[in-house]
Coordinates of C-alpha atoms in Angstrom, one line a residue:
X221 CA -14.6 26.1 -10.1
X222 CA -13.7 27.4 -13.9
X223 CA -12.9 31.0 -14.5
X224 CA -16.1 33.3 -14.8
X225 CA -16.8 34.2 -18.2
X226 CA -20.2 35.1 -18.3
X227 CA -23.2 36.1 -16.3
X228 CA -24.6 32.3 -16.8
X229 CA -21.0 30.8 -15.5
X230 CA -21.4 33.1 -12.3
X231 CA -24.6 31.2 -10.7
X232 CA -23.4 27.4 -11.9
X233 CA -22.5 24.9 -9.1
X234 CA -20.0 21.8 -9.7
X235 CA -19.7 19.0 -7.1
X236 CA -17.8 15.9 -7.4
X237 CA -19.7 12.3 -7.9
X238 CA -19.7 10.2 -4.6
X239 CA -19.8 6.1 -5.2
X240 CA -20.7 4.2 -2.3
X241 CA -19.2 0.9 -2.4
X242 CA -21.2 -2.0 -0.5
X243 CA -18.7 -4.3 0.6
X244 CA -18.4 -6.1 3.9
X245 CA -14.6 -6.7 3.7
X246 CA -13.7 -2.9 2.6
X247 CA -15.5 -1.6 5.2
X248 CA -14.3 -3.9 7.9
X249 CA -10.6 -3.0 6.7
X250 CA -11.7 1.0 7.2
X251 CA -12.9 0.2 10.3
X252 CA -10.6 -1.6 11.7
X253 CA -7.8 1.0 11.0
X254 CA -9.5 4.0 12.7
X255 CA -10.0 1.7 15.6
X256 CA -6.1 0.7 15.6
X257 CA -4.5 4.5 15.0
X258 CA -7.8 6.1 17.8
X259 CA -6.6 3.3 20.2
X260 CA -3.2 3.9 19.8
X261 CA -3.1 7.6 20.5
X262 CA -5.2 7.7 23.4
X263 CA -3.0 4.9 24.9
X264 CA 0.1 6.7 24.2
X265 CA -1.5 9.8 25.4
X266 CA -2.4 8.2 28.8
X267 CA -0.1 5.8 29.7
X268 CA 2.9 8.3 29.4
X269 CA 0.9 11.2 30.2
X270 CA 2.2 13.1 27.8
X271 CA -1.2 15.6 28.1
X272 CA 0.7 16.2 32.2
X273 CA 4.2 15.7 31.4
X274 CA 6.0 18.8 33.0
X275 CA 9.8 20.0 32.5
X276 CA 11.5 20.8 35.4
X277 CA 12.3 24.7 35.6
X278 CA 16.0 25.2 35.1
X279 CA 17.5 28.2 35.8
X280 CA 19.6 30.8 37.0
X281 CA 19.9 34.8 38.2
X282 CA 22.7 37.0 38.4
X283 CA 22.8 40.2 39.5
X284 CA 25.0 42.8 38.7
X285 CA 26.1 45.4 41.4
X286 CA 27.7 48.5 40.4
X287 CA 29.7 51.2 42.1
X288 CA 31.0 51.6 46.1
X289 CA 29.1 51.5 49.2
X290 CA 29.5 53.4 52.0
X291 CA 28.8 51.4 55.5
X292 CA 29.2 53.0 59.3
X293 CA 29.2 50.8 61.9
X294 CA 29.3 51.8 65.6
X295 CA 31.3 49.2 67.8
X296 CA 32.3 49.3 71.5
X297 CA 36.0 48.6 72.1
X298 CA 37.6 49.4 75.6
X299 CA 34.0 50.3 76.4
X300 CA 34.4 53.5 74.2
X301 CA 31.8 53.8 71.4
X302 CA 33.5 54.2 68.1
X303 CA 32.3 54.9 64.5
X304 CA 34.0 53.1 62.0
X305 CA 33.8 53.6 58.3
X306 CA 34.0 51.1 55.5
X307 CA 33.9 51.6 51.8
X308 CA 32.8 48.7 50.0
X309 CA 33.6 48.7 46.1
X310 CA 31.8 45.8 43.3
X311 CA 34.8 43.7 44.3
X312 CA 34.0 43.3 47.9
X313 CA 30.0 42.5 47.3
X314 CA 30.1 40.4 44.3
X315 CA 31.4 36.3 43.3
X316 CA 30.9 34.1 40.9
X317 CA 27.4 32.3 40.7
X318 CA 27.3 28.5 42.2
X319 CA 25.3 26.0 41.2
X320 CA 22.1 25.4 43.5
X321 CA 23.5 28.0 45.9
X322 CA 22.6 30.9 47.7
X323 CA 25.5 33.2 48.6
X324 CA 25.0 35.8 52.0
X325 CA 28.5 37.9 52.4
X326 CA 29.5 38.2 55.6
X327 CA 33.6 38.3 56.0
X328 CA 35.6 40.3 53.6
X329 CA 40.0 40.3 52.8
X330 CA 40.9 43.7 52.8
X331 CA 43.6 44.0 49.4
X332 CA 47.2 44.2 50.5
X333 CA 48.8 47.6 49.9
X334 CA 45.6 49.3 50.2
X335 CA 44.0 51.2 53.3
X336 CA 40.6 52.6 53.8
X337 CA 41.0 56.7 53.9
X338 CA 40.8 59.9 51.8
X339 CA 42.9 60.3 48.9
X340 CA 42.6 61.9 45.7
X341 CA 40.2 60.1 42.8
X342 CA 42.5 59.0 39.6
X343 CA 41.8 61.9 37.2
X344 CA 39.1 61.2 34.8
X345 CA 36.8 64.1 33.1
X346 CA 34.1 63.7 36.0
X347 CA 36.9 63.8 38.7
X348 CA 39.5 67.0 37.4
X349 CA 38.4 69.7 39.2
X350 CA 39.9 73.0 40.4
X351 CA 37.8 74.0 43.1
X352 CA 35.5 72.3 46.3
X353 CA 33.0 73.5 44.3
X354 CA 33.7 70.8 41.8
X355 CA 33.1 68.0 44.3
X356 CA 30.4 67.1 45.4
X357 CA 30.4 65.9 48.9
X358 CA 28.9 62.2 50.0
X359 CA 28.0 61.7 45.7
X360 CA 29.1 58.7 43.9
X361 CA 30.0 58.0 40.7
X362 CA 29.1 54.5 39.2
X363 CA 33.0 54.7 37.6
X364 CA 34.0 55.8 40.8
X365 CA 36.2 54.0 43.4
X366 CA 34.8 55.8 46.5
X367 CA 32.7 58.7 48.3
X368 CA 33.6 62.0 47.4
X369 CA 34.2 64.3 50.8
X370 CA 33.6 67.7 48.7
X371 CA 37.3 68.4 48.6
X372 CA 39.3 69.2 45.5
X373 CA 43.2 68.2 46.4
X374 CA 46.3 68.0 44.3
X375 CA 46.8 64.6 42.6
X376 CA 49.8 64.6 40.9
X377 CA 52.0 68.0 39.6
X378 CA 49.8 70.8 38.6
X379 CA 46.7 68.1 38.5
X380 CA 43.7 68.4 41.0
X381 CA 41.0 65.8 41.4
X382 CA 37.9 65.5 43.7
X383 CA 39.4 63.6 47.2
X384 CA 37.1 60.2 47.7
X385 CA 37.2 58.0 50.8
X386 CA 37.7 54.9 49.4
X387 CA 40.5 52.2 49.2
X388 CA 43.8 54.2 49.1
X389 CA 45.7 54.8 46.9
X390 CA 43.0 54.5 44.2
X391 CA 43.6 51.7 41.3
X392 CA 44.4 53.4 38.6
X393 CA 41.8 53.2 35.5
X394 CA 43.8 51.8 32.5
X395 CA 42.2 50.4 29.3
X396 CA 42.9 46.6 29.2
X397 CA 45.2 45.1 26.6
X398 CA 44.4 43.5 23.6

C-alpha cells in the first residue's frame, strides 16, 4: 500500500492479479508434492512416535546439613540404666552422593585424639565472653563445634570463651591456604 498523500489515496484498495493456469500436468506435479511431504510427516510422526517420545528424568539431590546435633540415648549395661550423650558435628551426618543410591547412617568412627566432653569453644567474636551470662546454655551456633552448657571458662591466658560439649579439644578454626 503507497504512502497516504491525500484524502482520495486514504480510501483506495490494491490487490495483486491472480492467473489461473489450466494445466493437467502442473497440477498433477502440485499435487503430487503435498501428498509426498503430508505423507511423510505423519509417517515420521507415528512410526517413531515422536508426538510420545519421553526423556527419562535424570537427576540428583543433595542436601546440605549444617551445624552439631545433640543425641541422648538411654542404654542398659550391667542392668543399670545409663544416659549417654553424643554430639554429632556435619562430619559425622554427611558423605558424598552415589550414584542410584540411598544412604541411611547408622555406624559412626569416632576421630582419633578427640573425646566427647566439655571444653572451651575456640575464641571467635560469638564465643569470647566474660561472664555465664554470655553463654547461653543448650544454644548452637551454625559455626559452632558443639552445645553450649551456659558456662564461660578460661581458654587460653587471660582469654575466656563459652564451654561447649562437643568433640574435645575443639578443631581450631583457621582460614585455608591459598
Amino acid at each position: 500500500m503507497p504512502a497516504c498523500c491525500s484524502w482520495e489515496d486514504v480510501f483506495q484498495y490494491e490487490t495483486n492479479k491472480v492467473t489461473q493456469i489450466q494445466s493437467v500436468n502442473y497440477g498433477t506435479i502440485k499435487w503430487l508434492l503435498h501428498t509426498i511431504v503430508f505423507s511423510y510427516a505423519c509417517f515420521a510422526l507415528w512410526s517413531d512416535r515422536l508426538y510420545q517420545k519421553k526423556e527419562p528424568v535424570i537427576s540428583s539431590v543433595h542436601t546440605k546439613v549444617k551445624g552439631t546435633a545433640e543425641v541422648k540415648e538411654e542404654i542398659m549395661e550391667n542392668g543399670v540404666q545409663k544416659t549417654v550423650w553424643n554430639i554429632f558435628d556435619t562430619a559425622d551426618y554427611t558423605f558424598p552422593l552415589q550414584g542410584n543410591s540411598f544412604f541411611l547412617m547408622t555406624n559412626f568412627l569416632k576421630t582419633e585424639g578427640q573425646v566427647q566432653g566439655l571444653c572451651p569453644e575456640y575464641p571467635t567474636r560469638r564465643t569470647l565472653c566474660s561472664s555465664d551470662r554470655n553463654c547461653k546454655k543448650g544454644w548452637m551456633d551454625p559455626q559452632s563445634k558443639g552445645v553450649q552448657t551456659g558456662k564461660c571458662v578460661q581458654y587460653k591466658g587471660n582469654q575466656k570463651t563459652c564451654e561447649v560439649s562437643a568433640w574435645c579439644p575443639v578443631e581450631a578454626v583457621e582460614e585455608a591456604p591459598r
